[in-house]
PDB file of C-alpha atoms in Angstrom:
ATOM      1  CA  UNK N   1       0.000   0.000   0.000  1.00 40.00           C
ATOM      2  CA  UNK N   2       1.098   3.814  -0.589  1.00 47.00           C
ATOM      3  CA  UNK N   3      -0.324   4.906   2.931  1.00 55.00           C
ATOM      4  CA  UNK N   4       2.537   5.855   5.267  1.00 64.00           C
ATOM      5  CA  UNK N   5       2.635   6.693   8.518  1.00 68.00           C
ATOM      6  CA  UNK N   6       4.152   7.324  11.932  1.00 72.00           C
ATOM      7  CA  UNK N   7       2.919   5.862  14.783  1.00 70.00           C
ATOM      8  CA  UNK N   8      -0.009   5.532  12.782  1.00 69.00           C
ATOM      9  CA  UNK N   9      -0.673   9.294  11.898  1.00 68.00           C
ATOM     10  CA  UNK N  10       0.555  10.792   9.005  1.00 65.00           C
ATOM     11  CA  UNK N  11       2.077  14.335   9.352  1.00 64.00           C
ATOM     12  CA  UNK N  12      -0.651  16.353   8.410  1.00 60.00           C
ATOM     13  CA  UNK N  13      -2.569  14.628  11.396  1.00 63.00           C
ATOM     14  CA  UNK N  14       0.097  15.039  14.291  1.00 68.00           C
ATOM     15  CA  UNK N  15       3.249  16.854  12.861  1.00 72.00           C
ATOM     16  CA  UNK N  16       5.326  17.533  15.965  1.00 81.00           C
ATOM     17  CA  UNK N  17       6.796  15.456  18.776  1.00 83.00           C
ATOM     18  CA  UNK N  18       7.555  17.463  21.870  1.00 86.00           C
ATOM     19  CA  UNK N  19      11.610  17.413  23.080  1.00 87.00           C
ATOM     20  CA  UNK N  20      13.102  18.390  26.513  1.00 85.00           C
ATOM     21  CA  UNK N  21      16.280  20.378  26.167  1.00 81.00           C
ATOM     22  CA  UNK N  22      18.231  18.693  28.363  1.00 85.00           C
ATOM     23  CA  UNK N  23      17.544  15.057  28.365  1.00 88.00           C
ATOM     24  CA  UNK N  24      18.518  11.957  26.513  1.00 91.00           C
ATOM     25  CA  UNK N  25      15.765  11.027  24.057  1.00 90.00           C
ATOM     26  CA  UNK N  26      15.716   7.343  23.013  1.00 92.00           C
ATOM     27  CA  UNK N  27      13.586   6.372  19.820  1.00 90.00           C
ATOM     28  CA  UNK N  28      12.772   3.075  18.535  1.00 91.00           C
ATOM     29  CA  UNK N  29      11.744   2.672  14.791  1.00 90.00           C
ATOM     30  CA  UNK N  30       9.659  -0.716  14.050  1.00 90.00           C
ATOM     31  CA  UNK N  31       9.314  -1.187  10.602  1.00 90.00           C
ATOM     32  CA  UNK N  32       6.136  -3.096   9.788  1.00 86.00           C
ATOM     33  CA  UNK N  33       6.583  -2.693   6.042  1.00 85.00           C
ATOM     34  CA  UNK N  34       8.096  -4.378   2.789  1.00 88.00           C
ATOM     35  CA  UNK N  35      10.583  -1.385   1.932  1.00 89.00           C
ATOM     36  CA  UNK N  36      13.673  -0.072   3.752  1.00 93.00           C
ATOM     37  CA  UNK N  37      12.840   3.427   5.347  1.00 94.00           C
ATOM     38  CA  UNK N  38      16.158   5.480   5.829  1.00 95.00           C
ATOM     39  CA  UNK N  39      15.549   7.803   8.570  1.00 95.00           C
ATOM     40  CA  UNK N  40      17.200  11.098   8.870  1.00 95.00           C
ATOM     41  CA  UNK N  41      17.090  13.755  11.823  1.00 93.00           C
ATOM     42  CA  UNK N  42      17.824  17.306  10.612  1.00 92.00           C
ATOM     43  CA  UNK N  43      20.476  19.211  12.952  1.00 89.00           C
ATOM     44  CA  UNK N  44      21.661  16.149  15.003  1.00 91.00           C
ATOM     45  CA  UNK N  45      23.555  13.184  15.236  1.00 91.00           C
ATOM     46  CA  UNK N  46      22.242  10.152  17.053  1.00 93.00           C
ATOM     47  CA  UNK N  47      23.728   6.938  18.414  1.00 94.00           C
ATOM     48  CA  UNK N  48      22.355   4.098  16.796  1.00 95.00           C
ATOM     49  CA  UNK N  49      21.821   1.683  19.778  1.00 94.00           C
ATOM     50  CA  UNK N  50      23.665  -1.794  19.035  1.00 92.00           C
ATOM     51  CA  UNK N  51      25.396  -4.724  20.586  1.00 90.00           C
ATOM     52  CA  UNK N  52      28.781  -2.452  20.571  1.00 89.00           C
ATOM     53  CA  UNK N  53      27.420  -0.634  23.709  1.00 84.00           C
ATOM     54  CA  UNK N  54      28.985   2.632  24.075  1.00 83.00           C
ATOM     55  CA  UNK N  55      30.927   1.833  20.472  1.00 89.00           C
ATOM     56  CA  UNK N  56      27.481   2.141  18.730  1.00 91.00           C
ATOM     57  CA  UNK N  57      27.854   4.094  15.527  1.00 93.00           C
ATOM     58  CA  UNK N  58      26.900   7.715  15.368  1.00 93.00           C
ATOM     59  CA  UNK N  59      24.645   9.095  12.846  1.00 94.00           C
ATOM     60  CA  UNK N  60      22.137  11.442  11.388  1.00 93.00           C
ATOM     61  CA  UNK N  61      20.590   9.189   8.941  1.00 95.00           C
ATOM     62  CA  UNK N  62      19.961   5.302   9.774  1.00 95.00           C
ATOM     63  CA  UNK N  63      18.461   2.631   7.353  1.00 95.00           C
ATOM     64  CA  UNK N  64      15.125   0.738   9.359  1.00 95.00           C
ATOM     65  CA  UNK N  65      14.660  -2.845   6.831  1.00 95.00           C
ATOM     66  CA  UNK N  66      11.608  -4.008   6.587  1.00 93.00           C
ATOM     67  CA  UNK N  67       9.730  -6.086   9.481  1.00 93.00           C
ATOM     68  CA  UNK N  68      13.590  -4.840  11.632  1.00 94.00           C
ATOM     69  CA  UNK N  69      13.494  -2.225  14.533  1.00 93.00           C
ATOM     70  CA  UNK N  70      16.265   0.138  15.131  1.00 94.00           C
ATOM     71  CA  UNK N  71      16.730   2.516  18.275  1.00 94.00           C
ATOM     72  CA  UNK N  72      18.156   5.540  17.646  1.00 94.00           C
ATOM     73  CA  UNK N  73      18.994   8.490  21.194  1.00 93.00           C
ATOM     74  CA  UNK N  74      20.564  11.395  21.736  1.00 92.00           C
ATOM     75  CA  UNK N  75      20.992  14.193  23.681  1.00 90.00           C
ATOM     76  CA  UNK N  76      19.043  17.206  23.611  1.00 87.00           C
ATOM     77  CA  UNK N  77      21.357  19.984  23.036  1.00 84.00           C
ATOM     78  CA  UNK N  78      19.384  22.158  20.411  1.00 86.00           C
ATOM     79  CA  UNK N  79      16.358  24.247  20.541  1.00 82.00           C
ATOM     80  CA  UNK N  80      13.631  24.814  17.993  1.00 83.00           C
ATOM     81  CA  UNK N  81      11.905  22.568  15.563  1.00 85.00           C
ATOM     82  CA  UNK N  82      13.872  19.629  13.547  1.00 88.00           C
ATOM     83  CA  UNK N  83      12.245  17.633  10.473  1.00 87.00           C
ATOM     84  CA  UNK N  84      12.532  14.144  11.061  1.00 90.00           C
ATOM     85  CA  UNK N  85      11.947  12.175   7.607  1.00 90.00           C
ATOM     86  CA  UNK N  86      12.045   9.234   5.417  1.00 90.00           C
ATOM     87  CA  UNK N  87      14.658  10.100   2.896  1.00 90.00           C
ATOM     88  CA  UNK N  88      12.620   8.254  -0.007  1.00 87.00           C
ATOM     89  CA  UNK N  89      10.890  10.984  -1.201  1.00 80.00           C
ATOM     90  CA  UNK N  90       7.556   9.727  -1.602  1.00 76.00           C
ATOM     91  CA  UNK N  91       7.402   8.188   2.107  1.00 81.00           C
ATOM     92  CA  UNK N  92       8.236  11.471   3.323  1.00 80.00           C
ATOM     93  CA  UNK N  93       5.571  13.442   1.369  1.00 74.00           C
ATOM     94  CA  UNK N  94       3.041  10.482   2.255  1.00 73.00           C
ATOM     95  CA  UNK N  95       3.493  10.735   6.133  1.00 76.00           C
ATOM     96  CA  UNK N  96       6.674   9.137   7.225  1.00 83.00           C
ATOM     97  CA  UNK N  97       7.811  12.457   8.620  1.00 84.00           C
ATOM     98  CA  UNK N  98       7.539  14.654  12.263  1.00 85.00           C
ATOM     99  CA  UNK N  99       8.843  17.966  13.701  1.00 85.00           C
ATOM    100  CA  UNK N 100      10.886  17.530  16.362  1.00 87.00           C
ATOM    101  CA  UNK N 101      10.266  20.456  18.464  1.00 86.00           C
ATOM    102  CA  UNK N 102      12.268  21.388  21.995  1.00 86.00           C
ATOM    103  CA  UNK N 103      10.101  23.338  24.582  1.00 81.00           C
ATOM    104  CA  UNK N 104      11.884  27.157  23.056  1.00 78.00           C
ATOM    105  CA  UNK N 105      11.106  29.661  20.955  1.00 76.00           C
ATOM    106  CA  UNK N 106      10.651  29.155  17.243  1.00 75.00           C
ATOM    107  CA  UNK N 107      13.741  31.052  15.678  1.00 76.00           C
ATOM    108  CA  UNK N 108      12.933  34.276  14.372  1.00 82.00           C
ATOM    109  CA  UNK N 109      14.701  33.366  10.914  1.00 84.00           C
ATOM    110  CA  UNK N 110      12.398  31.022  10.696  1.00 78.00           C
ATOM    111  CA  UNK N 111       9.182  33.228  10.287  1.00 83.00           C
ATOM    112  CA  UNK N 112       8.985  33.373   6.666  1.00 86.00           C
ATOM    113  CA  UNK N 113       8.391  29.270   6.943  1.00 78.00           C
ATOM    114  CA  UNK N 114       5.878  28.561   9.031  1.00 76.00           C
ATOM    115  CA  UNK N 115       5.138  24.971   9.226  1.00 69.00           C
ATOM    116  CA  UNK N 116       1.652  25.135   7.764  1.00 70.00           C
ATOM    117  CA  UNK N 117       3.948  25.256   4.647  1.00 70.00           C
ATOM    118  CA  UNK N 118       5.144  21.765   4.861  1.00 66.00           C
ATOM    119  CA  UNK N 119       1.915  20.350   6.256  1.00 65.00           C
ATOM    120  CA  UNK N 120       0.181  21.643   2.797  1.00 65.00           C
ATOM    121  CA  UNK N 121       3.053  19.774   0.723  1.00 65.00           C
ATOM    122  CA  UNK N 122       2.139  16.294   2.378  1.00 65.00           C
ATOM    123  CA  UNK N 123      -1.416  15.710   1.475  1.00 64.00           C
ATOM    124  CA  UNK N 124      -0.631  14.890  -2.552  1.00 73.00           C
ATOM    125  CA  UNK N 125      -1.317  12.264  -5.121  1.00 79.00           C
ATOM    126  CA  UNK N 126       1.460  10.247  -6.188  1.00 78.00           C
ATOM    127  CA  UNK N 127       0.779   8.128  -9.115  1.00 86.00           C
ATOM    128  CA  UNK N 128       2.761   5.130 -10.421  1.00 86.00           C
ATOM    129  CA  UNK N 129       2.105   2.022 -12.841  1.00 91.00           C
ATOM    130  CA  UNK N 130       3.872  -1.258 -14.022  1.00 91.00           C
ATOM    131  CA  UNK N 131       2.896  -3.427 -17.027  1.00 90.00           C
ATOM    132  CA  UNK N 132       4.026  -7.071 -17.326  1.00 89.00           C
ATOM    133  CA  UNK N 133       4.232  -8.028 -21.520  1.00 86.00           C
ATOM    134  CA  UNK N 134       4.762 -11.671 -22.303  1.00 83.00           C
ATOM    135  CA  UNK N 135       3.865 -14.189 -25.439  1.00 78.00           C
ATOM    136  CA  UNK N 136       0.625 -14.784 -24.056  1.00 80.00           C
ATOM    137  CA  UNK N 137      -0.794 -12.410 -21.877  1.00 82.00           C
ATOM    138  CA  UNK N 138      -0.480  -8.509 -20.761  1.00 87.00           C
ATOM    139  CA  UNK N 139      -1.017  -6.810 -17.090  1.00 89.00           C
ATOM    140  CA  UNK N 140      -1.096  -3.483 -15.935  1.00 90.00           C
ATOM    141  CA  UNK N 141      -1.129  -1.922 -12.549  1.00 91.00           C
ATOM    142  CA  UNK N 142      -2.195   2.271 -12.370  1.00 91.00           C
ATOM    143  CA  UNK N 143      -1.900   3.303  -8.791  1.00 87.00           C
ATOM    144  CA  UNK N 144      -2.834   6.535  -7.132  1.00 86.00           C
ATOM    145  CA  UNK N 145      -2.351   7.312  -3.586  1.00 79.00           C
ATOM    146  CA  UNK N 146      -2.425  10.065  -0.710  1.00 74.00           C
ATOM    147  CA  UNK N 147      -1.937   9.602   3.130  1.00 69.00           C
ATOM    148  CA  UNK N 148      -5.528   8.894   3.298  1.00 71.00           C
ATOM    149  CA  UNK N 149      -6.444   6.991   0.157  1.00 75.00           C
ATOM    150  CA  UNK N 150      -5.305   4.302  -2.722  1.00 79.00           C
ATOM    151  CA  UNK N 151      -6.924   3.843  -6.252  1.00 87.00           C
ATOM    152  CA  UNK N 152      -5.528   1.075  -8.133  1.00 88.00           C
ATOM    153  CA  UNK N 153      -7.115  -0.145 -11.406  1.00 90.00           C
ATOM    154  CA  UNK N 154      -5.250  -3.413 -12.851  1.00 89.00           C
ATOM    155  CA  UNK N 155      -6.273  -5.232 -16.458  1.00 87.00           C
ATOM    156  CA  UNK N 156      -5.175  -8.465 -18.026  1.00 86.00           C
ATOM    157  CA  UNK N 157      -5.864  -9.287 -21.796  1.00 82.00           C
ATOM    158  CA  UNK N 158      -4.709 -12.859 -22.553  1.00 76.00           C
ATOM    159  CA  UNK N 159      -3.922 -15.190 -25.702  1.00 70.00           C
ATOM    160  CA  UNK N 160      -7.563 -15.524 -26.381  1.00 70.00           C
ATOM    161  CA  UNK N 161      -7.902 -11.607 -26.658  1.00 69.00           C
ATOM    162  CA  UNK N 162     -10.471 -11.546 -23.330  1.00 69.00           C
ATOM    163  CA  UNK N 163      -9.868  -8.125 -21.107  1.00 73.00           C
ATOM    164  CA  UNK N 164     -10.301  -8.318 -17.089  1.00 75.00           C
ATOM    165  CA  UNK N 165     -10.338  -4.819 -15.307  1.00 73.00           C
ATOM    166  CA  UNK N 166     -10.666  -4.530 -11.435  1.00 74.00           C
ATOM    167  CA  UNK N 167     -10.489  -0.812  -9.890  1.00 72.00           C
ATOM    168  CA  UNK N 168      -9.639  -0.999  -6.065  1.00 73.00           C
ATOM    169  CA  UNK N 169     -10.171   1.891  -3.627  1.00 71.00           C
ATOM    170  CA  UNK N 170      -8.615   1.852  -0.310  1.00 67.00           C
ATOM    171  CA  UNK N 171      -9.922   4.078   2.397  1.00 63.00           C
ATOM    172  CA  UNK N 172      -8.443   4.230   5.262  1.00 54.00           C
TER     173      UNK N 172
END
């Protein structure tokens, strides 16, 4: 499916998760899905928590494979809001994406991009296809897909010339 999310919300729904200056924040990514998500953290470096202990590799951007979990922390040192995103383009635009905002002012440079801005970017169609030719049959796949919604219509014609079209909506 082209429906992506974090913790079940896609940005538009829940865009910023609150950070105390300060602290050490641990996160742990579980990656429920078929495709490798490589996360990135805008303005940090993280330790990427492993069996090397306190030799764990430091990072901003970490790869989560699919059905793995990966736990990234580090220490809050910064002040403002971070994007947090998928660095495959169309994950990030789909949902797989947060601010990461400490309890301080929003800098002042900042005020010619509010974050409304990047909340109106997110809620897009992306559309793809695939088509499968052999000696004795064709398929085709059309997809179209927000955070919200997939359309996918899919037709066969095979050696006897017969056509088979399904459309399927997903809402969720």
């Amino acid at each position: 499916m082209g429906i992506w999310s974090l913790n079940g919300l896609p940005i538009s729904e829940k865009s910023k998760i609150k950070i105390k200056k300060g602290e050490v924040t641990k996160i742990r990514m579980s990656n429920l899905t078929m495709m490798h998500h490589p996360m990135h953290l805008h303005g940090h470096f993280f330790r990427v928590l492993n069996k090397n202990g306190e030799r764990s590799p430091l990072k901003h951007t970490v790869n989560v494979p699919p059905m793995e979990e990966v736990t990234i922390e580090f220490y809050n040192e910064e002040y403002g809001d971070w994007f947090f995103h998928c660095h495959v383009l169309y994950h990030k635009v789909g949902g797989v994406s947060r601010i990461f905002s400490y309890e301080t002012p929003r800098d002042e440079r900042m005020k010619d991009y509010p974050v409304e801005n990047l909340l109106d970017e997110v809620d897009q169609y992306f559309y793809w296809g695939a088509a499968k030719i052999g000696s004795n049959f064709r398929e085709f796949e059309l997809t179209a897909s927000n955070i919200r919604n997939e359309f996918i219509l899919n037709g066969e014609f095979d050696y006897d010339k017969m056509m088979k079209l399904n459309l399927v909506i997903i809402d969720i």
